[in-house]
Amino acid sequence: MKLSIRLKVAIGFLLVLIPIVGLAVSHYLGDLEDRRDLVFENKLESARILAIATETFVSSQTAILRASAEQISSNPEDAADIMARSLEVDVSFGSVAYLDMDGQIKNVTPPDTDESEVTVPKGALDEIMAEGVVGVAVTNARQLPDRVGYNVVVPVVQDSVITGYVTAFVPDSALLRGLDLQIGQEGNIGVIDSSGTALILSFKPNLEWEDRDRTQVGSIMAAINDGVASVNFGFDDPIDGGRRIGASAPVEPLGWAANVFQPEDEAFAVFDAASRNDLLALFGSGLFGVAIIWLASIFLVAPIETLARAARSLRDGDLSARASVSSGDELQLLAESFNSMASKVEKSHQTEKKVADLMRKTLLPDADEMADVDWLDIGVARGVAATEYGIGGDFYDVFHITEDRIGVLLGDVSGKGITAASHAASVRFAVRTLMMRGITPGSAFLSVNQDLNLSWDMGTDDAADTTFVTAIAAVIDRGKRTLTIANAGHPDAHLCSISGCQILSKHGTVLGALPDIEIAEETVEYSYGSTLIMVTDGVVEAKDASRDGAVLFGEDRLAEEAHKYRACTIGVYAHALFDSVLDYTEGKLTDDTVVLGIKMKG
């Protein structure tokens, strides 16, 4: 029996299509378990991010309270003013109090605070006593007549002896605002204390106290008791009865758990769509294979080449690359999907670039963007090594302490890119804040080093093994005509005048490397017209391009160059030193490089 060509094609189509259908069904069934694992991992990662955010939120409050405690230990009579400033620095504090050794309130701010807010459970004070002068206590959820929150408590230490405590009450509403994390469209976040009681639940922000202790599920308590992240699949939420997927991660230093919840149907929606797309893609591949026999190959090759060219351009960094395909088939759909993806990548890159530009402007301001001081001239020259977004770990600032006292700060965080810049922003803010409160440069460095080591010990910094900070800070006192400077493992500063240059070379240990370090301060007098020169290690470690980097620019060469240009105006002075580095490296910087100059006119 002879078969028509139409029938032969139909039979051939079926013979191709049947195994493809079988393969698609098999793939879809096998993918179910993978999708479930992907959903779980996604939720676990969200819970871990929330745990880090919670710990960072509380650590920030702890750092501010510790700074206040240090000031109170030196000036207990100013406790009320110091605590008031703490409220201004951290708006998440509902109230702050200074307690004696027995936990009795000595001062409280605001004055009309309900004392129950700052009455610390004895167990929290016992915890600090057990840990010693570095102790910190964070209480579980506390119920008050009109609100719920928790206390952060740090000791006030004099001569290595605890003489009292500073405590802040943080309401649950502040914690919820600080942990602004969105889980899908209908997902929620929560923080549970060690008793299984909810500090916050975003979908029930005003949850009654009697309902807060009904939020326990197995994964939450496992995160608290065992210190492991886990997922609870398909549970009925005890508060609203909805079917949810919940994931929990331990906030280990606090004994809390961070939790994310999402309706099952929403959590699986993306992956269900992906599976359907897989099926469509497989069916489309079969149909497309039949079409290859039926259609001329030219109609197939051209769209594929167009997509390949666009993909290569995108891979090579051309974020504007798009694929123009109008074949009216799956290849056009693929091209449209590619174009949509490329647009999202381009928008994401633009957003990240805006963030990087903002961080660069904050960390590396121009001379006229820093403090406006009529008795100082400021000059700065800088260059960034070839990194994504042109930003790294260098930072500097010139800021007012009082009318006659100006702070100067320059530092370098190890690493490159936005990660290093984020660390730099945190250190810059901390040191600047402490110095603006009147704390000397050396003491500010010691305080920041304590906080860095404490945060890394608690696991809040994933780069703890490799991240450290070198920095140099100074206070210029016009009234006394003095310069007080502290150096934490940073290249030497130079104080130059017409008669010559003086190297300020008292060094301390880099910040974040060790818990116990020494920072020496040096106070020198300056004369009218003197210039302070500070640089980052990108200057002294610049490599000689003509000798394959075998010889570094070095401290001695820096001293010679500083002496050579000391009579120039400050802007010319800074750029002349920077140009010397560029000439030495033939313009090939291997590290971020900053030259900061301050000329004293008063």
Coordinates of C-alpha atoms in Angstrom, one line a residue:
M1 CA 0.0 0.0 0.0
K2 CA 1.3 3.3 -1.0
L3 CA 1.2 6.2 1.4
S4 CA 0.7 9.8 0.5
I5 CA 3.4 12.3 1.2
R6 CA 1.0 14.1 3.6
L7 CA 0.5 10.9 5.5
K8 CA 4.2 10.1 5.5
V9 CA 4.9 13.5 6.9
A10 CA 2.1 13.0 9.5
I11 CA 3.5 9.6 10.5
G12 CA 7.1 11.1 10.6
F13 CA 5.8 13.9 12.8
L14 CA 4.2 11.5 15.2
L15 CA 7.2 9.3 15.4
V16 CA 9.3 12.4 16.3
L17 CA 6.7 13.9 18.6
I18 CA 5.8 10.8 20.7
P19 CA 9.3 10.3 22.2
I20 CA 9.5 14.0 22.8
V21 CA 6.2 14.0 24.7
G22 CA 7.5 11.1 26.7
L23 CA 10.8 12.8 27.4
A24 CA 8.9 16.0 28.4
V25 CA 6.6 14.2 30.8
S26 CA 9.6 12.4 32.3
H27 CA 11.5 15.6 32.6
Y28 CA 8.6 17.4 34.2
L29 CA 8.1 14.6 36.8
G30 CA 11.8 14.4 37.6
D31 CA 11.9 18.2 37.9
L32 CA 9.3 18.3 40.7
E33 CA 11.8 17.3 43.4
D34 CA 14.4 19.7 42.0
R35 CA 11.9 22.5 42.1
R36 CA 11.0 21.7 45.7
D37 CA 14.7 21.8 46.6
L38 CA 15.1 25.2 44.8
V39 CA 12.1 26.6 46.7
F40 CA 13.6 25.4 50.0
E41 CA 17.0 26.8 49.3
N42 CA 15.5 30.1 48.2
K43 CA 13.6 30.4 51.5
L44 CA 16.6 29.3 53.5
E45 CA 18.8 32.0 51.9
S46 CA 16.1 34.6 52.6
A47 CA 16.0 33.5 56.2
R48 CA 19.8 33.7 56.5
I49 CA 19.8 37.2 55.0
L50 CA 17.1 38.2 57.5
A51 CA 19.2 36.7 60.4
I52 CA 22.2 38.7 59.3
A53 CA 20.1 41.9 59.0
T54 CA 18.7 41.3 62.5
E55 CA 22.1 40.7 64.0
T56 CA 23.5 43.8 62.2
F57 CA 20.6 45.9 63.4
V58 CA 21.2 44.9 67.0
S59 CA 25.0 45.2 66.6
S60 CA 24.6 48.8 65.5
Q61 CA 22.6 49.6 68.6
T62 CA 25.2 47.8 70.7
A63 CA 28.0 49.9 69.2
I64 CA 26.2 53.2 69.9
L65 CA 25.4 52.2 73.5
R66 CA 29.0 51.1 74.0
A67 CA 30.3 54.4 72.9
S68 CA 27.8 56.1 75.3
A69 CA 28.9 53.8 78.1
E70 CA 32.6 54.8 77.5
Q71 CA 31.7 58.5 77.7
I72 CA 29.6 58.0 80.8
S73 CA 32.5 56.2 82.5
S74 CA 34.6 59.3 82.0
N75 CA 31.9 61.9 82.7
P76 CA 29.0 60.3 84.7
E77 CA 27.7 63.7 85.6
D78 CA 26.8 64.2 81.9
A79 CA 24.9 60.9 81.6
A80 CA 21.6 62.6 80.7
D81 CA 23.2 64.6 77.8
I82 CA 25.1 61.6 76.6
M83 CA 22.0 59.4 76.5
A84 CA 20.0 62.1 74.8
R85 CA 22.6 62.1 72.0
S86 CA 22.3 58.4 71.7
L87 CA 18.6 58.8 71.0
E88 CA 19.5 61.3 68.3
V89 CA 22.1 59.0 66.7
D90 CA 19.8 55.9 66.7
V91 CA 16.1 56.7 66.1
S92 CA 15.2 53.0 66.8
F93 CA 15.8 53.6 70.6
G94 CA 12.5 54.2 72.4
S95 CA 14.4 55.2 75.6
V96 CA 17.8 55.0 77.1
A97 CA 18.7 54.7 80.8
Y98 CA 21.8 54.6 83.0
L99 CA 21.6 52.0 85.8
D100 CA 23.6 51.3 88.9
M101 CA 25.2 48.0 89.7
D102 CA 22.0 46.7 91.2
G103 CA 20.0 47.6 88.1
Q104 CA 18.4 50.7 89.7
I105 CA 17.7 53.6 87.4
K106 CA 20.0 56.6 87.9
N107 CA 19.0 58.5 84.7
V108 CA 16.5 57.9 82.0
T109 CA 15.9 59.7 78.7
P110 CA 13.2 60.9 77.8
P111 CA 12.4 61.9 81.4
D112 CA 8.8 60.9 81.1
T113 CA 9.7 57.3 80.1
D114 CA 7.7 54.5 81.7
E115 CA 10.5 52.9 83.9
S116 CA 9.3 49.4 83.1
E117 CA 10.8 49.9 79.6
V118 CA 14.3 50.2 81.0
T119 CA 14.0 47.9 84.0
V120 CA 16.4 45.1 83.0
P121 CA 15.7 41.5 84.0
K122 CA 18.3 40.3 86.5
G123 CA 19.2 37.5 84.2
A124 CA 20.5 40.0 81.6
L125 CA 22.7 41.7 84.2
D126 CA 24.0 38.3 85.4
E127 CA 24.9 37.5 81.8
I128 CA 27.1 40.6 81.5
M129 CA 28.7 39.9 84.9
A130 CA 29.6 36.4 83.7
E131 CA 31.1 37.7 80.5
G132 CA 33.0 40.5 82.1
V133 CA 33.6 44.1 80.9
V134 CA 33.1 43.2 77.3
G135 CA 29.7 41.7 77.9
V136 CA 26.5 42.6 76.1
A137 CA 23.0 41.3 76.9
V138 CA 20.0 41.4 74.6
T139 CA 16.7 40.3 76.3
N140 CA 13.9 38.3 74.8
A141 CA 10.6 39.9 74.0
R142 CA 9.2 42.1 76.8
Q143 CA 5.5 42.9 77.3
L144 CA 4.7 46.3 78.5
P145 CA 1.2 47.8 79.0
D146 CA 1.1 49.5 75.6
R147 CA 3.9 48.0 73.6
V148 CA 6.4 45.1 73.1
G149 CA 10.1 45.3 72.6
Y150 CA 13.5 44.2 73.9
N151 CA 16.4 45.7 75.8
V152 CA 20.1 46.0 74.8
V153 CA 22.4 46.3 77.8
V154 CA 26.1 47.2 77.9
P155 CA 28.3 47.7 81.0
V156 CA 29.8 51.0 82.1
V157 CA 33.4 50.2 83.0
Q158 CA 35.9 52.2 85.1
D159 CA 39.4 50.9 85.6
S160 CA 38.4 47.5 84.2
V161 CA 35.5 47.2 86.8
I162 CA 31.8 47.3 85.9
T163 CA 30.2 50.3 87.8
G164 CA 26.8 50.3 86.1
Y165 CA 25.0 49.7 82.9
V166 CA 23.5 51.6 79.9
T167 CA 20.3 50.1 78.5
A168 CA 18.1 51.0 75.6
F169 CA 14.5 49.8 75.0
V170 CA 13.8 49.0 71.3
P171 CA 10.1 48.7 70.4
D172 CA 9.0 46.0 68.1
S173 CA 7.8 48.6 65.5
A174 CA 11.4 49.9 65.2
L175 CA 12.8 46.3 64.6
L176 CA 10.1 45.8 62.0
R177 CA 11.0 49.0 60.2
G178 CA 14.7 48.1 60.4
L179 CA 14.2 44.7 58.8
D180 CA 12.6 45.9 55.6
L181 CA 12.7 42.6 53.6
Q182 CA 10.0 41.7 51.1
I183 CA 9.3 38.0 50.5
G184 CA 7.5 37.8 47.2
Q185 CA 4.2 39.7 46.9
E186 CA 2.4 38.0 49.8
G187 CA 5.3 36.6 51.9
N188 CA 6.2 37.8 55.4
I189 CA 9.0 37.9 57.9
G190 CA 9.3 37.3 61.6
V191 CA 11.7 37.3 64.4
I192 CA 11.2 34.8 67.2
D193 CA 13.0 34.9 70.6
S194 CA 14.5 31.9 72.5
S195 CA 11.2 31.1 74.2
G196 CA 9.4 30.8 70.8
T197 CA 7.6 34.1 71.3
A198 CA 7.3 36.4 68.3
L199 CA 9.1 39.7 68.6
I200 CA 7.6 40.7 65.2
L201 CA 5.5 39.2 62.4
S202 CA 5.1 41.5 59.4
F203 CA 1.7 40.2 58.4
K204 CA 0.4 40.8 62.0
P205 CA 2.4 43.8 63.1
N206 CA 0.1 44.5 66.1
L207 CA -0.1 40.9 67.2
E208 CA -1.6 40.5 70.6
W209 CA 0.7 39.2 73.3
E210 CA -1.3 36.0 73.9
D211 CA -0.9 35.2 70.1
R212 CA 2.8 35.8 70.1
D213 CA 3.6 32.6 71.9
R214 CA 1.5 30.5 69.4
T215 CA 3.9 31.0 66.5
Q216 CA 6.1 28.0 67.2
V217 CA 6.8 25.5 64.4
G218 CA 9.4 22.8 64.3
S219 CA 11.8 24.6 62.1
I220 CA 11.8 27.8 64.2
M221 CA 12.7 26.0 67.4
A222 CA 15.3 23.9 65.6
A223 CA 17.0 27.2 64.5
I224 CA 17.0 28.4 68.0
N225 CA 17.9 25.2 69.9
D226 CA 20.2 23.6 67.4
G227 CA 21.7 26.7 65.7
V228 CA 20.8 25.4 62.2
A229 CA 18.8 26.8 59.3
S230 CA 15.8 24.6 58.3
V231 CA 12.6 24.6 56.3
N232 CA 9.1 23.6 57.4
F233 CA 7.0 22.5 54.4
G234 CA 3.3 23.0 54.1
F235 CA 2.2 23.9 57.6
D236 CA -1.0 25.6 58.7
D237 CA -0.1 28.9 60.2
P238 CA -1.4 29.0 63.8
I239 CA -2.3 32.7 63.5
D240 CA -4.3 32.9 60.2
G241 CA -4.6 29.2 59.2
G242 CA -3.0 29.7 55.8
R243 CA -0.9 27.0 54.1
R244 CA 2.7 28.3 54.1
I245 CA 6.3 27.4 53.5
G246 CA 8.4 28.6 56.4
A247 CA 12.2 28.8 56.7
S248 CA 14.2 29.7 59.8
A249 CA 17.8 30.7 60.4
P250 CA 19.5 31.2 63.8
V251 CA 20.5 34.7 64.9
E252 CA 23.2 32.9 66.9
P253 CA 24.6 35.6 69.2
L254 CA 21.1 36.6 70.3
G255 CA 19.6 33.1 70.7
W256 CA 16.8 34.2 68.3
A257 CA 15.5 32.9 65.0
A258 CA 14.8 34.8 61.8
N259 CA 11.8 33.4 59.9
V260 CA 10.3 33.9 56.4
F261 CA 6.9 32.7 55.4
Q262 CA 5.3 32.5 52.0
P263 CA 2.1 31.0 50.7
E264 CA 2.8 27.7 49.0
D265 CA 1.1 28.7 45.7
E266 CA 3.2 31.9 45.4
A267 CA 6.5 30.2 46.4
F268 CA 6.0 27.5 43.6
A269 CA 4.5 29.9 41.0
V270 CA 7.8 30.8 39.4
F271 CA 9.0 27.2 39.3
D272 CA 5.7 25.9 38.0
A273 CA 5.9 28.5 35.2
A274 CA 9.5 27.4 34.5
S275 CA 8.4 23.7 34.3
R276 CA 5.7 24.7 31.8
N277 CA 8.2 26.6 29.8
D278 CA 10.4 23.5 29.8
L279 CA 7.6 21.5 28.4
L280 CA 6.8 24.1 25.8
A281 CA 10.5 24.3 24.9
L282 CA 10.7 20.5 24.5
F283 CA 7.6 20.3 22.4
G284 CA 8.8 23.3 20.4
S285 CA 12.1 21.6 19.8
G286 CA 10.3 18.6 18.3
L287 CA 8.1 20.7 16.1
F288 CA 11.1 22.7 15.1
G289 CA 12.9 19.6 14.1
V290 CA 10.1 18.6 11.8
A291 CA 10.1 22.1 10.4
I292 CA 13.8 21.7 9.5
I293 CA 12.8 19.0 7.1
W294 CA 10.0 21.0 5.7
L295 CA 11.6 24.5 5.5
A296 CA 14.7 25.8 3.9
S297 CA 17.6 25.9 6.4
I298 CA 18.2 29.6 5.7
F299 CA 15.0 30.5 7.6
L300 CA 16.4 28.7 10.7
V301 CA 20.1 29.7 10.6
A302 CA 19.6 33.5 10.4
P303 CA 17.6 33.9 13.6
I304 CA 20.0 31.7 15.5
E305 CA 23.0 33.7 14.3
T306 CA 21.2 36.9 15.4
L307 CA 20.6 35.5 18.8
A308 CA 24.2 34.2 19.1
R309 CA 25.6 37.6 18.1
A310 CA 23.4 39.4 20.7
A311 CA 24.4 36.9 23.4
R312 CA 28.1 37.3 22.6
S313 CA 27.8 41.1 22.7
L314 CA 26.0 40.9 26.1
R315 CA 28.7 38.5 27.4
D316 CA 31.4 40.9 26.3
G317 CA 29.9 43.8 28.2
D318 CA 27.6 45.5 25.6
L319 CA 24.5 45.8 27.8
S320 CA 22.6 47.4 25.0
A321 CA 22.8 44.3 22.9
R322 CA 19.4 43.1 21.6
A323 CA 18.3 40.4 19.2
S324 CA 16.0 41.5 16.4
V325 CA 14.1 38.3 15.2
S326 CA 10.7 38.4 13.5
S327 CA 10.5 34.8 12.4
G328 CA 7.1 34.4 14.1
D329 CA 8.2 31.1 15.8
E330 CA 9.8 29.9 19.0
L331 CA 13.0 31.6 18.1
Q332 CA 11.3 35.0 18.1
L333 CA 9.9 34.1 21.6
L334 CA 13.4 33.2 22.7
A335 CA 14.7 36.5 21.3
E336 CA 12.0 38.4 23.1
S337 CA 12.8 36.6 26.3
F338 CA 16.5 37.3 25.7
N339 CA 15.7 41.0 25.1
S340 CA 13.7 41.1 28.3
M341 CA 16.5 39.5 30.3
A342 CA 19.1 41.9 28.7
S343 CA 16.9 44.9 29.6
K344 CA 16.7 43.7 33.2
V345 CA 20.5 43.2 33.3
E346 CA 21.1 46.7 31.9
K347 CA 18.6 48.3 34.4
S348 CA 20.2 46.3 37.3
H349 CA 23.7 47.4 36.2
Q350 CA 22.5 51.0 36.0
T351 CA 21.0 50.8 39.5
E352 CA 24.3 49.3 40.9
K353 CA 26.3 52.0 39.1
K354 CA 24.1 54.7 40.7
V355 CA 24.7 53.1 44.2
A356 CA 28.4 52.9 43.4
D357 CA 28.5 56.6 42.3
L358 CA 26.7 57.6 45.5
M359 CA 29.2 55.6 47.6
R360 CA 32.1 57.0 45.7
K361 CA 30.9 60.5 46.3
T362 CA 30.5 59.8 50.0
L363 CA 33.8 58.0 50.5
L364 CA 35.9 60.0 48.0
P365 CA 34.5 63.6 48.0
D366 CA 36.1 66.4 46.1
A367 CA 37.9 69.1 48.1
D368 CA 35.0 71.6 48.0
E369 CA 32.6 68.9 49.2
M370 CA 34.2 68.4 52.6
A371 CA 34.2 70.7 55.6
D372 CA 34.3 74.5 54.7
V373 CA 37.0 75.9 57.0
D374 CA 38.2 79.4 56.4
W375 CA 41.5 78.7 58.1
L376 CA 42.3 75.6 56.1
D377 CA 42.9 74.8 52.4
I378 CA 42.1 71.3 51.3
G379 CA 43.6 69.5 48.3
V380 CA 42.9 66.0 47.1
A381 CA 44.1 63.8 44.2
R382 CA 42.9 60.3 43.7
G383 CA 42.8 57.3 41.3
V384 CA 41.0 54.0 41.4
A385 CA 42.5 50.8 40.1
A386 CA 40.6 49.0 37.4
T387 CA 37.6 47.6 39.3
E388 CA 33.9 47.2 38.5
Y389 CA 32.1 50.6 39.0
G390 CA 35.4 52.3 39.7
I391 CA 35.1 52.1 43.5
G392 CA 37.2 50.4 46.2
G393 CA 38.1 50.4 49.9
D394 CA 39.8 53.9 50.2
F395 CA 38.0 56.6 52.1
Y396 CA 38.7 60.1 53.6
D397 CA 37.0 63.0 55.2
V398 CA 37.5 66.4 56.7
F399 CA 34.9 67.4 59.3
H400 CA 34.1 69.9 62.0
I401 CA 34.5 68.9 65.7
T402 CA 34.3 72.4 67.1
E403 CA 34.9 75.8 65.5
D404 CA 38.6 75.6 66.3
R405 CA 39.1 71.9 66.0
I406 CA 38.9 70.0 62.7
G407 CA 39.0 66.2 62.2
V408 CA 40.9 64.6 59.3
L409 CA 40.4 60.9 58.4
L410 CA 42.0 58.7 55.7
G411 CA 41.8 54.9 55.5
D412 CA 41.9 51.8 53.3
V413 CA 39.8 48.6 53.7
S414 CA 41.3 45.5 52.1
G415 CA 39.6 44.2 49.1
K416 CA 38.1 45.7 45.9
G417 CA 34.7 46.9 44.6
I418 CA 31.4 47.5 46.3
T419 CA 32.1 45.0 49.1
A420 CA 35.2 46.9 50.2
A421 CA 33.4 50.2 49.8
S422 CA 30.6 49.0 52.1
H423 CA 33.1 48.1 54.8
A424 CA 34.8 51.5 54.2
A425 CA 31.5 53.3 54.7
S426 CA 30.8 51.6 58.0
V427 CA 34.3 52.3 59.4
R428 CA 34.3 55.9 58.2
F429 CA 30.9 56.6 59.8
A430 CA 32.0 55.0 63.1
V431 CA 35.3 56.8 63.4
R432 CA 33.8 60.2 62.3
T433 CA 30.9 59.8 64.8
L434 CA 33.2 59.0 67.7
M435 CA 35.7 61.9 66.9
M436 CA 32.8 64.4 66.5
R437 CA 31.8 63.5 70.1
G438 CA 35.2 64.6 71.2
I439 CA 36.9 61.2 71.4
T440 CA 40.6 61.3 70.4
P441 CA 41.7 59.6 67.2
G442 CA 43.5 56.8 69.0
S443 CA 40.6 56.0 71.3
A444 CA 38.2 56.1 68.3
F445 CA 40.4 53.5 66.5
L446 CA 40.4 51.3 69.6
S447 CA 36.6 51.4 69.9
V448 CA 36.1 50.6 66.2
N449 CA 38.6 47.7 66.4
Q450 CA 36.6 46.3 69.3
D451 CA 33.4 46.5 67.3
L452 CA 35.0 44.9 64.2
N453 CA 36.3 42.0 66.2
L454 CA 33.1 41.5 68.1
S455 CA 31.0 41.5 64.9
W456 CA 33.3 39.1 63.2
D457 CA 33.4 36.8 66.3
M458 CA 29.6 36.7 66.0
G459 CA 29.8 35.8 62.4
T460 CA 28.3 39.0 60.9
D461 CA 31.1 39.5 58.4
D462 CA 31.6 36.7 55.9
A463 CA 35.1 38.2 55.0
A464 CA 36.4 38.1 58.5
D465 CA 39.4 36.0 57.6
T466 CA 40.7 38.5 55.0
T467 CA 39.2 41.9 55.8
F468 CA 41.2 44.5 57.8
V469 CA 41.5 48.3 57.8
T470 CA 44.4 50.6 57.9
A471 CA 43.6 54.2 58.8
I472 CA 45.1 57.5 60.0
A473 CA 43.3 60.2 61.8
A474 CA 44.2 63.6 63.1
V475 CA 42.7 66.6 65.0
I476 CA 43.9 70.0 64.0
D477 CA 43.5 72.5 66.9
R478 CA 43.8 76.1 65.8
G479 CA 43.7 77.5 69.3
K480 CA 46.7 75.4 70.5
R481 CA 48.4 75.3 67.1
T482 CA 48.7 71.5 67.5
L483 CA 48.1 68.4 65.5
T484 CA 47.1 65.2 67.3
I485 CA 47.5 62.2 65.1
A486 CA 47.0 58.4 65.4
N487 CA 48.0 55.7 62.9
A488 CA 46.5 52.2 62.7
G489 CA 49.0 50.4 60.4
H490 CA 48.8 53.1 57.7
P491 CA 51.6 54.8 55.7
D492 CA 53.3 57.8 57.5
A493 CA 51.9 61.3 57.4
H494 CA 54.1 64.2 56.6
L495 CA 54.0 67.7 58.2
C496 CA 55.7 70.1 55.8
S497 CA 56.6 73.8 56.0
I498 CA 58.9 76.1 54.0
S499 CA 61.8 74.9 56.2
G500 CA 61.3 71.2 55.6
C501 CA 59.1 68.1 56.2
Q502 CA 58.6 66.2 59.4
I503 CA 57.6 62.5 59.2
L504 CA 54.9 61.5 61.8
S505 CA 55.8 57.9 62.1
K506 CA 54.2 56.5 65.3
H507 CA 52.5 53.3 64.1
G508 CA 49.7 51.1 65.6
T509 CA 48.2 47.8 64.6
V510 CA 45.7 47.5 61.7
L511 CA 42.1 47.5 62.7
G512 CA 40.1 44.3 62.8
A513 CA 43.1 41.9 62.7
L514 CA 43.4 41.4 66.5
P515 CA 41.1 42.0 69.5
D516 CA 43.8 43.7 71.6
I517 CA 45.9 46.3 69.8
E518 CA 47.9 49.4 70.7
I519 CA 47.4 52.7 69.0
A520 CA 49.9 55.4 69.8
E521 CA 48.9 59.1 69.6
E522 CA 51.4 61.9 68.7
T523 CA 50.8 65.6 69.3
V524 CA 53.0 68.1 67.5
E525 CA 52.9 71.9 67.0
Y526 CA 52.5 73.4 63.6
S527 CA 53.4 76.8 62.2
Y528 CA 51.4 79.1 60.0
G529 CA 51.3 77.8 56.4
S530 CA 52.3 74.2 57.4
T531 CA 50.8 71.4 55.3
L532 CA 49.7 68.0 56.4
I533 CA 50.1 65.2 53.7
M534 CA 48.4 61.9 54.1
V535 CA 48.4 59.1 51.5
T536 CA 47.0 55.5 51.1
D537 CA 49.2 52.5 50.5
G538 CA 48.5 52.8 46.8
V539 CA 51.1 55.5 46.8
V540 CA 54.0 53.8 48.7
E541 CA 53.3 50.4 47.2
A542 CA 53.0 51.7 43.6
K543 CA 55.2 49.6 41.3
D544 CA 57.9 50.8 38.9
A545 CA 56.5 50.0 35.4
S546 CA 60.0 50.2 33.8
R547 CA 61.4 47.4 36.0
D548 CA 58.4 45.0 36.0
G549 CA 57.3 46.2 39.4
A550 CA 60.4 45.1 41.2
V551 CA 60.9 48.4 43.0
L552 CA 58.1 50.2 44.9
F553 CA 57.5 53.9 45.2
G554 CA 58.2 53.7 48.9
E555 CA 58.2 56.0 51.9
D556 CA 61.6 57.5 51.2
R557 CA 60.5 58.6 47.7
L558 CA 57.3 60.0 49.1
A559 CA 59.3 62.0 51.6
E560 CA 61.5 63.4 48.8
E561 CA 58.5 64.3 46.7
A562 CA 56.7 65.9 49.6
H563 CA 59.8 68.0 50.3
K564 CA 60.1 69.0 46.6
Y565 CA 56.6 70.5 46.2
R566 CA 56.1 71.9 49.8
A567 CA 56.0 75.5 48.6
C568 CA 53.1 74.9 46.1
T569 CA 49.5 75.8 46.7
I570 CA 47.6 72.8 48.3
G571 CA 45.8 71.8 45.1
V572 CA 49.0 71.8 43.1
Y573 CA 50.8 70.1 45.9
A574 CA 48.4 67.1 46.1
H575 CA 48.2 66.7 42.3
A576 CA 52.0 67.0 41.9
L577 CA 52.5 64.1 44.4
F578 CA 49.8 62.0 42.7
D579 CA 51.3 62.8 39.2
S580 CA 54.6 61.5 40.6
V581 CA 53.0 58.2 41.3
L582 CA 51.3 58.1 37.8
D583 CA 54.7 58.8 36.2
Y584 CA 56.3 56.1 38.3
T585 CA 53.7 53.5 37.2
E586 CA 53.3 54.9 33.7
G587 CA 49.6 55.3 34.5
K588 CA 49.0 51.7 35.5
L589 CA 47.7 51.8 39.1
T590 CA 47.4 48.4 40.7
D591 CA 45.7 49.7 43.9
D592 CA 43.3 52.6 44.8
T593 CA 45.4 55.7 45.4
V594 CA 44.7 58.9 47.4
V595 CA 46.8 62.0 48.3
L596 CA 45.1 64.3 50.8
G597 CA 46.7 67.6 51.7
I598 CA 45.6 70.1 54.4
K599 CA 47.3 73.6 54.6
M600 CA 46.9 75.4 57.9
K601 CA 46.3 79.1 57.5
G602 CA 45.5 79.8 61.1

